[in-house]
Short mmCIF file of N, CA and C in Angstrom, two decimals:
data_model
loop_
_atom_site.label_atom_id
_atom_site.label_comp_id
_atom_site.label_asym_id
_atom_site.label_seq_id
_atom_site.Cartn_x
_atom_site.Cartn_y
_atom_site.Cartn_z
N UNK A 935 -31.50 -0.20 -17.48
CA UNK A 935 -31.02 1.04 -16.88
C UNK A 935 -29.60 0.83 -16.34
N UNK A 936 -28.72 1.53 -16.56
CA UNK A 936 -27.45 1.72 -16.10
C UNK A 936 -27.37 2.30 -14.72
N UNK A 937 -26.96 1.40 -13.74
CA UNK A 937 -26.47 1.81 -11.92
C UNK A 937 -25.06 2.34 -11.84
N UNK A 938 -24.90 2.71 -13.21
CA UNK A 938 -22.89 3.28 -12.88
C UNK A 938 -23.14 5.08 -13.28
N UNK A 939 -22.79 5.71 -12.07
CA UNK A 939 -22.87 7.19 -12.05
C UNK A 939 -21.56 7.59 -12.93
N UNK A 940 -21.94 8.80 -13.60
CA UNK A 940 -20.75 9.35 -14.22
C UNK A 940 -19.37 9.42 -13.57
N UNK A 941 -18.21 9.56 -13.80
CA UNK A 941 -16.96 9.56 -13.19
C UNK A 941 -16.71 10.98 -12.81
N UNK A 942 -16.70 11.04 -12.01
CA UNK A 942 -15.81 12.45 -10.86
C UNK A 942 -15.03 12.20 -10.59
N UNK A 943 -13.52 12.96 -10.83
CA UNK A 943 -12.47 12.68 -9.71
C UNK A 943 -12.84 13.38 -8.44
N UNK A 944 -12.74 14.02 -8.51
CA UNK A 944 -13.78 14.80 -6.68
C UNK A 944 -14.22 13.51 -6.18
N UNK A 945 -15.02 13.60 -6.54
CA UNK A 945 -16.28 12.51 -6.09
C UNK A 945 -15.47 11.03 -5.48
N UNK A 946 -15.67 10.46 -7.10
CA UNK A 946 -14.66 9.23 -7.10
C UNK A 946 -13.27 9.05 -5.63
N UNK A 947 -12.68 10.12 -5.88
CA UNK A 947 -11.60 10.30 -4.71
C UNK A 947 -12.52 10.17 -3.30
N UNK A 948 -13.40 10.84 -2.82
CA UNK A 948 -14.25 10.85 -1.94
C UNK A 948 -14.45 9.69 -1.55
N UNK A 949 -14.88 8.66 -2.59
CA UNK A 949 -15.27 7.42 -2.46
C UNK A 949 -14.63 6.34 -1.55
N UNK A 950 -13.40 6.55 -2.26
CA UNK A 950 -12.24 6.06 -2.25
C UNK A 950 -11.15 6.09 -0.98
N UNK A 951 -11.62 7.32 -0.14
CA UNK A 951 -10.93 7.57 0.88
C UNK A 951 -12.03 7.21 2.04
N UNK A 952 -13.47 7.07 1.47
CA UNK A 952 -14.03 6.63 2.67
C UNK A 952 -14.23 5.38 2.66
N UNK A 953 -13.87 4.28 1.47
CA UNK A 953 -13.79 3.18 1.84
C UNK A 953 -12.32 3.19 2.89
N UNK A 954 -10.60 3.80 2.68
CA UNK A 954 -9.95 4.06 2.88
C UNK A 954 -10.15 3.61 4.73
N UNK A 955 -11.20 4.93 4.76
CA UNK A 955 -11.63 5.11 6.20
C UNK A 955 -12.21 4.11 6.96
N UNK A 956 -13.37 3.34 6.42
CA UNK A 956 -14.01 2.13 6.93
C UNK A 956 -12.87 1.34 7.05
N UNK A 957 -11.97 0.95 6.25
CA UNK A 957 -11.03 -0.55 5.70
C UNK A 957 -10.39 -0.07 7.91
N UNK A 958 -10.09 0.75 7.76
CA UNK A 958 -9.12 1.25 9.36
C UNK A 958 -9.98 1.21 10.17
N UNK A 959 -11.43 1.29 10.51
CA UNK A 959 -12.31 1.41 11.27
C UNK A 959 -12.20 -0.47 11.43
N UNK A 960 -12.59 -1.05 10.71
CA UNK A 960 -13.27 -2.20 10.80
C UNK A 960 -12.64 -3.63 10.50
N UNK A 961 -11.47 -3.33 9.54
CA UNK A 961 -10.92 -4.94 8.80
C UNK A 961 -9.16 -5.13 10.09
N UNK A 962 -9.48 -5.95 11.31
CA UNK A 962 -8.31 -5.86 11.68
C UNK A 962 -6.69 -6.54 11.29
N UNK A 963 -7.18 -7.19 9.72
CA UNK A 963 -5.99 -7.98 9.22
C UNK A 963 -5.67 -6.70 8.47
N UNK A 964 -6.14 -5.67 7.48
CA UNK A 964 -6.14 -4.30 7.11
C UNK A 964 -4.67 -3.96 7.60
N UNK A 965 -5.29 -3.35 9.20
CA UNK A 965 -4.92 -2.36 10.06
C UNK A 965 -3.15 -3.14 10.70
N UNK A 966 -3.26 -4.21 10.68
CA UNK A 966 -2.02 -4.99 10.79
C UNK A 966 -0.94 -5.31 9.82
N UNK A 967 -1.77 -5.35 8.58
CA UNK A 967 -0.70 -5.27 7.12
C UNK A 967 -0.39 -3.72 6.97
N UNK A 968 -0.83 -2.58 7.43
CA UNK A 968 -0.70 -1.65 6.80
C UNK A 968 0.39 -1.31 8.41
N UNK A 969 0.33 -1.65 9.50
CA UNK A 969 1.12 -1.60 10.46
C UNK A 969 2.87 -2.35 10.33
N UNK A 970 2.55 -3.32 9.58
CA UNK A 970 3.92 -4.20 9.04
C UNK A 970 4.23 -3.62 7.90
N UNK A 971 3.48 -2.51 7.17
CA UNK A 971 4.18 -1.78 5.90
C UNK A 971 5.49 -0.75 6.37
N UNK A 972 5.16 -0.07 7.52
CA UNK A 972 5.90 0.55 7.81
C UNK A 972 7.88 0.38 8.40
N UNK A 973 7.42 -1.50 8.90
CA UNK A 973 8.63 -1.44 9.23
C UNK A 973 9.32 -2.20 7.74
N UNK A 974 7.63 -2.65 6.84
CA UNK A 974 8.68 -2.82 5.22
C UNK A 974 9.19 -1.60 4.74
N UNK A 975 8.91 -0.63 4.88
CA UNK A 975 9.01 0.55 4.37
C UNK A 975 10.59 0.67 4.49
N UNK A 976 10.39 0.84 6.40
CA UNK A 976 12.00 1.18 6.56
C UNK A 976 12.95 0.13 6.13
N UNK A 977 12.56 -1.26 6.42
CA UNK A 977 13.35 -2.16 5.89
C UNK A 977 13.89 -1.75 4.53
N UNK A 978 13.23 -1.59 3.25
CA UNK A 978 13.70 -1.18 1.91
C UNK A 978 14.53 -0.12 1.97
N UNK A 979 14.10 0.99 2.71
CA UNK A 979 15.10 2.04 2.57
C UNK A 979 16.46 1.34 3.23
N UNK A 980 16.22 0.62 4.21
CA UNK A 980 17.96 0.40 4.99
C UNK A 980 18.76 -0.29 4.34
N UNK A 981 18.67 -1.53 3.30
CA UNK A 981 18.61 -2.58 2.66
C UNK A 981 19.81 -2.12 1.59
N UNK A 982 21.03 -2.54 1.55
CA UNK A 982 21.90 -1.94 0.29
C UNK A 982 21.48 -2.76 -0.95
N UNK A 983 20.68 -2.11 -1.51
CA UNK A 983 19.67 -2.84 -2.64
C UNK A 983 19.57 -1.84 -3.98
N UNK A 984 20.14 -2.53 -5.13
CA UNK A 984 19.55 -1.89 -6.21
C UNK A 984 17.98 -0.99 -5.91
N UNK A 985 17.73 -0.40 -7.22
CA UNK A 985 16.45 0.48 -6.70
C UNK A 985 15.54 -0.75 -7.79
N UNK A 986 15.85 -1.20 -8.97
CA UNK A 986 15.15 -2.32 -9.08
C UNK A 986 14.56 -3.08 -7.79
N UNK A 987 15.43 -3.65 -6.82
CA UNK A 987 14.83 -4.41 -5.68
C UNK A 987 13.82 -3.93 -4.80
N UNK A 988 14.57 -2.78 -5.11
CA UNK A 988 13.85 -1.94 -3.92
C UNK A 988 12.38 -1.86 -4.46
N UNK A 989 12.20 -1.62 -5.49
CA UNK A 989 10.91 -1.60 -6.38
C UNK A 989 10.47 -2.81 -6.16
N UNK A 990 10.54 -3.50 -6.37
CA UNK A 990 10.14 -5.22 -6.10
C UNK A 990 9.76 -5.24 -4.59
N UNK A 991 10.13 -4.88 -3.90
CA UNK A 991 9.50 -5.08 -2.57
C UNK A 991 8.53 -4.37 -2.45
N UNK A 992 8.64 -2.95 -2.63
CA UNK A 992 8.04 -1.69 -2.52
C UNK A 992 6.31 -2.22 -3.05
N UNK A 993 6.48 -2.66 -4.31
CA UNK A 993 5.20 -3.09 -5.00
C UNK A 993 4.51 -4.20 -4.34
N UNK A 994 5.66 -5.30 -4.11
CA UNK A 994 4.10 -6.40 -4.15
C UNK A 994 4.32 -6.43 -2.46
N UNK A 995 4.92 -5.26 -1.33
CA UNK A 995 4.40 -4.86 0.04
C UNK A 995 3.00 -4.33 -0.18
N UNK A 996 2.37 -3.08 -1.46
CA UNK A 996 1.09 -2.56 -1.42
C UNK A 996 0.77 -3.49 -2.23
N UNK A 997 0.97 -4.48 -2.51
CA UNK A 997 0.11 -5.83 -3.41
C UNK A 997 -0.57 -6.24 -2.58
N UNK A 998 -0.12 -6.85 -1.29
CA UNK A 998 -0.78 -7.28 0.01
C UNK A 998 -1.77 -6.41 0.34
N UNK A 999 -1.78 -5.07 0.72
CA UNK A 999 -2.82 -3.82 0.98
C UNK A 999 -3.58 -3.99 -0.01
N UNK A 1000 -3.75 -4.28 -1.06
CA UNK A 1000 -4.38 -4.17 -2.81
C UNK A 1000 -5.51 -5.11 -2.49
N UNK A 1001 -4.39 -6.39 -2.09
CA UNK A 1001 -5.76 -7.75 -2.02
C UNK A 1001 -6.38 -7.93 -0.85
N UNK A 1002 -5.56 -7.64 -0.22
CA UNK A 1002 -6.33 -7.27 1.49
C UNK A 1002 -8.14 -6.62 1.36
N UNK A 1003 -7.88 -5.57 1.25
CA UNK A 1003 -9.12 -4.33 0.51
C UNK A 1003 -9.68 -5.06 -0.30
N UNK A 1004 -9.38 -6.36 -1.26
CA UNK A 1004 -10.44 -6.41 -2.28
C UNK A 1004 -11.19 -8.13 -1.47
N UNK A 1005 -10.44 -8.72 -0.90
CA UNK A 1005 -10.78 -10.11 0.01
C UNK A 1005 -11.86 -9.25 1.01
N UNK A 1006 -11.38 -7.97 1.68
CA UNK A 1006 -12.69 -7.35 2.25
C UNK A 1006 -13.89 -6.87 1.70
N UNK A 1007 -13.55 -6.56 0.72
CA UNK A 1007 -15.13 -6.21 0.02
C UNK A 1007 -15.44 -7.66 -0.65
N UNK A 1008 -14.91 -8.30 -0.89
CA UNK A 1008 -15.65 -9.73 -0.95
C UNK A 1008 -16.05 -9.85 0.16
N UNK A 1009 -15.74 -10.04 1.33
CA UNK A 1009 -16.19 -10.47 2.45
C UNK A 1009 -17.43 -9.97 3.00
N UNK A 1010 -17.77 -8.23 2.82
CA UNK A 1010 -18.70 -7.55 3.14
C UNK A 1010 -19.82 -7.57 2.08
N UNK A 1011 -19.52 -8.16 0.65
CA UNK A 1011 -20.51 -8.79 -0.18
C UNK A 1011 -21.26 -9.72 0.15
N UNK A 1012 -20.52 -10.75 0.47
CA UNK A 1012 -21.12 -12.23 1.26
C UNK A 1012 -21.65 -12.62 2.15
N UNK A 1013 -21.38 -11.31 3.20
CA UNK A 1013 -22.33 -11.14 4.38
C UNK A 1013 -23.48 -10.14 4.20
N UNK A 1014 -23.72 -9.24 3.00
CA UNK A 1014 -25.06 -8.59 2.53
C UNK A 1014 -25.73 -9.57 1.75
N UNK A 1015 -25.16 -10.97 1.28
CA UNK A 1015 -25.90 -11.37 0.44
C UNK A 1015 -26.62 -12.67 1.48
N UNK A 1016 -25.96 -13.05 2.26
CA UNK A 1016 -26.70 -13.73 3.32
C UNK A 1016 -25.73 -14.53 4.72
N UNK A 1017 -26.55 -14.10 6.08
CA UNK A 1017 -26.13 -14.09 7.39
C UNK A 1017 -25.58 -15.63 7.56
N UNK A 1018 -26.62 -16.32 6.96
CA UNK A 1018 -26.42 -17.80 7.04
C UNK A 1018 -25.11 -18.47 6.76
N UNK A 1019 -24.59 -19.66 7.25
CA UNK A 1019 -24.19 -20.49 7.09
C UNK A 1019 -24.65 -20.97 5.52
N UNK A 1020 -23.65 -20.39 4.29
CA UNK A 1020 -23.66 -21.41 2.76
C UNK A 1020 -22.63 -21.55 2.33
N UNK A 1021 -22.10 -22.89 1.79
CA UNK A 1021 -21.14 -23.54 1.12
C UNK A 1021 -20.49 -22.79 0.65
N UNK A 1022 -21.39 -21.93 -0.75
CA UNK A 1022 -20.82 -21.07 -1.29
C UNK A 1022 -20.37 -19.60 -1.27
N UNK A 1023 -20.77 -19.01 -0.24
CA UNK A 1023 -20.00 -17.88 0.53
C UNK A 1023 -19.31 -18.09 1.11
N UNK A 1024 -18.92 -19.49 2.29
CA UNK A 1024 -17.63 -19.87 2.93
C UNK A 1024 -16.20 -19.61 1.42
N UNK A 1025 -16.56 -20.64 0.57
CA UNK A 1025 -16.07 -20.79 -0.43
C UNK A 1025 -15.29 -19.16 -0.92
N UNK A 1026 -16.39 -18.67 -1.22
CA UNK A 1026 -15.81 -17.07 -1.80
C UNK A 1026 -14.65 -16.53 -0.64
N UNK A 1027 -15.13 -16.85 0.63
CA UNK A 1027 -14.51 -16.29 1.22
C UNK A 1027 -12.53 -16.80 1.97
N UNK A 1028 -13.37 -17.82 1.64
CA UNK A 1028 -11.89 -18.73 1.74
C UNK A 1028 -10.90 -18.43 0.22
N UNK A 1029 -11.63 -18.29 -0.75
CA UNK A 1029 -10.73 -18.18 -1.75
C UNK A 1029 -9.81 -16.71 -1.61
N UNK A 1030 -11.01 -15.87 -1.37
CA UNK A 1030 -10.07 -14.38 -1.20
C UNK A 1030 -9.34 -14.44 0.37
N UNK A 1031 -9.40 -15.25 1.24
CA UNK A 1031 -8.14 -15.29 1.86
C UNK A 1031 -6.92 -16.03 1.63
N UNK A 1032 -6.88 -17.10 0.66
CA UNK A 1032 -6.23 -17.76 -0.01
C UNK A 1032 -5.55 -16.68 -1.10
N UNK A 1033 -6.25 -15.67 -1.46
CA UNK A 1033 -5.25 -14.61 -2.55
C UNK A 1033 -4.71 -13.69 -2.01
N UNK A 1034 -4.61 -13.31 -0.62
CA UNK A 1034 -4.21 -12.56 0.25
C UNK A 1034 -3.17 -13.38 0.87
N UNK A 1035 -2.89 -14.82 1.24
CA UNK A 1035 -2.03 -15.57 1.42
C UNK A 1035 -1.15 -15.79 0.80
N UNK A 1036 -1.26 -15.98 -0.58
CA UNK A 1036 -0.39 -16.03 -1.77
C UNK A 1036 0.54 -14.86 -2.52
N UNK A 1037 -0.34 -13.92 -1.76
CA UNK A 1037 0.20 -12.42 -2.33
C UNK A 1037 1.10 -12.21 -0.85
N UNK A 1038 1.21 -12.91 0.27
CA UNK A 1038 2.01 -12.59 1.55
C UNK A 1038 3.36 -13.53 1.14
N UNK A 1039 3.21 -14.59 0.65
CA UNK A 1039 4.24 -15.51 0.31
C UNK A 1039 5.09 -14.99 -0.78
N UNK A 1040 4.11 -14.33 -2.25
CA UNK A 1040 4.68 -13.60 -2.92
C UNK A 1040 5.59 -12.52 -2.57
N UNK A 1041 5.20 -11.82 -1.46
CA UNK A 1041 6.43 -10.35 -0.73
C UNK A 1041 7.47 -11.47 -0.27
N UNK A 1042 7.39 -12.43 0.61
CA UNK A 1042 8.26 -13.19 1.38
C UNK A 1042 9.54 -13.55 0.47
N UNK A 1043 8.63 -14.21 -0.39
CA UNK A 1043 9.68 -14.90 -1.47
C UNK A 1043 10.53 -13.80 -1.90
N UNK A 1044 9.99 -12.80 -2.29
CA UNK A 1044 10.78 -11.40 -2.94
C UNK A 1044 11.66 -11.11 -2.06
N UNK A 1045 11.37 -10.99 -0.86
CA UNK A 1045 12.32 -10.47 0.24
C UNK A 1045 13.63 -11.66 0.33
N UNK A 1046 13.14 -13.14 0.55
CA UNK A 1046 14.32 -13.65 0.63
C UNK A 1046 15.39 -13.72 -0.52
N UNK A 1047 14.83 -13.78 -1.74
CA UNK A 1047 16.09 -13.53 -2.57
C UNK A 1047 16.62 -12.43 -3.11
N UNK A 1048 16.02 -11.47 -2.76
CA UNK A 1048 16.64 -10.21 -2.84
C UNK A 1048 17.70 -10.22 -1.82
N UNK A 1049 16.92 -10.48 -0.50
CA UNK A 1049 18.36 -10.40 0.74
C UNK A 1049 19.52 -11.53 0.32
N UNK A 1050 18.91 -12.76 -0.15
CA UNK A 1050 20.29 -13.63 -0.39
C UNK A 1050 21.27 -12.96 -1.45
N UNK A 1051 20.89 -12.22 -2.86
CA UNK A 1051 21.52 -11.72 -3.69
C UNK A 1051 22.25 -10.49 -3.34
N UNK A 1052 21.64 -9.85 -2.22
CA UNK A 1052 22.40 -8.50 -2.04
C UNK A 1052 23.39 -9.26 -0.88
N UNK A 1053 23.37 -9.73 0.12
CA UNK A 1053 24.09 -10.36 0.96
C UNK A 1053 24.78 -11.30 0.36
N UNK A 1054 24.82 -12.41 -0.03
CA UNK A 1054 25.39 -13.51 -0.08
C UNK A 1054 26.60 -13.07 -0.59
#
C-alpha cells in the first residue's frame, strides 16, 4: 500500500507553512539563523557587489535555513524513533549538525572573498 497522498498545492502549501510554523515555535538554532538572515539580507543589499555576488550570498544565506530545517527533521525523527541514549541516533544527529556547519562555513567563505574581490 502506498502512504504518499496525492499532491495538492493548497494542501501541500499548508503543510509546508505549518512545518514553517513549528521550525519558529521550537528549533532555537532555526529562529537565530533566520534572525542573522536579516542583517545578511541588509548586508548584500549595502555591499557594492556585482548582482552575480550578490546572488552567491543571497543563496547559500537560505542554504543555511534549507539545512537547518532538514538537520531538524532529522533530529525530530531520532527522537520518535527512540528516547534512549543510541550510538546510532547520536551519530545521525551529529552528522546533520555537521551539514549545517559546513553549509555556515560555506556562506563565510562566500562572504570573505567576495568582500576581498569587491574591496581589495
Amino acid at each position: 500500500m502506498n502512504n504518499k497522498p496525492k499532491y495538492h498545492l493548497f494542501k501541500n502549501t499548508k503543510y509546508a507553512l505549518s512545518g514553517l510554523k513549528h521550525a519558529l515555535k521550537t528549533e532555537n538554532s532555526f529562529r537565530l539563523e533566520l534572525f542573522c538572515a536579516i542583517f545578511i539580507i541588509a548586508g548584500i543589499l549595502v555591499i557594492d557587489a556585482s548582482l552575480t555576488y550578490k546572488l552567491i550570498l543571497l543563496v547559500t544565506g537560505i542554504l543555511v535555513l534549507i539545512v537547518e530545517l532538514v538537520n531538524s527533521a532529522i533530529e525530530n525523527v531520532v527522537d520518535l524513533v527512540t528516547k534512549e541514549f543510541a550510538p546510532l541516533a547520536k551519530t545521525a544527529k551529529d552528522i546533520g549538525s555537521t551539514a549545517v556547519m559546513f553549509t555556515i562555513i560555506l556562506h563565510l567563505v562566500c562572504w570573505i572573498l567576495i568582500l576581498w574581490e569587491v574591496y581589495a
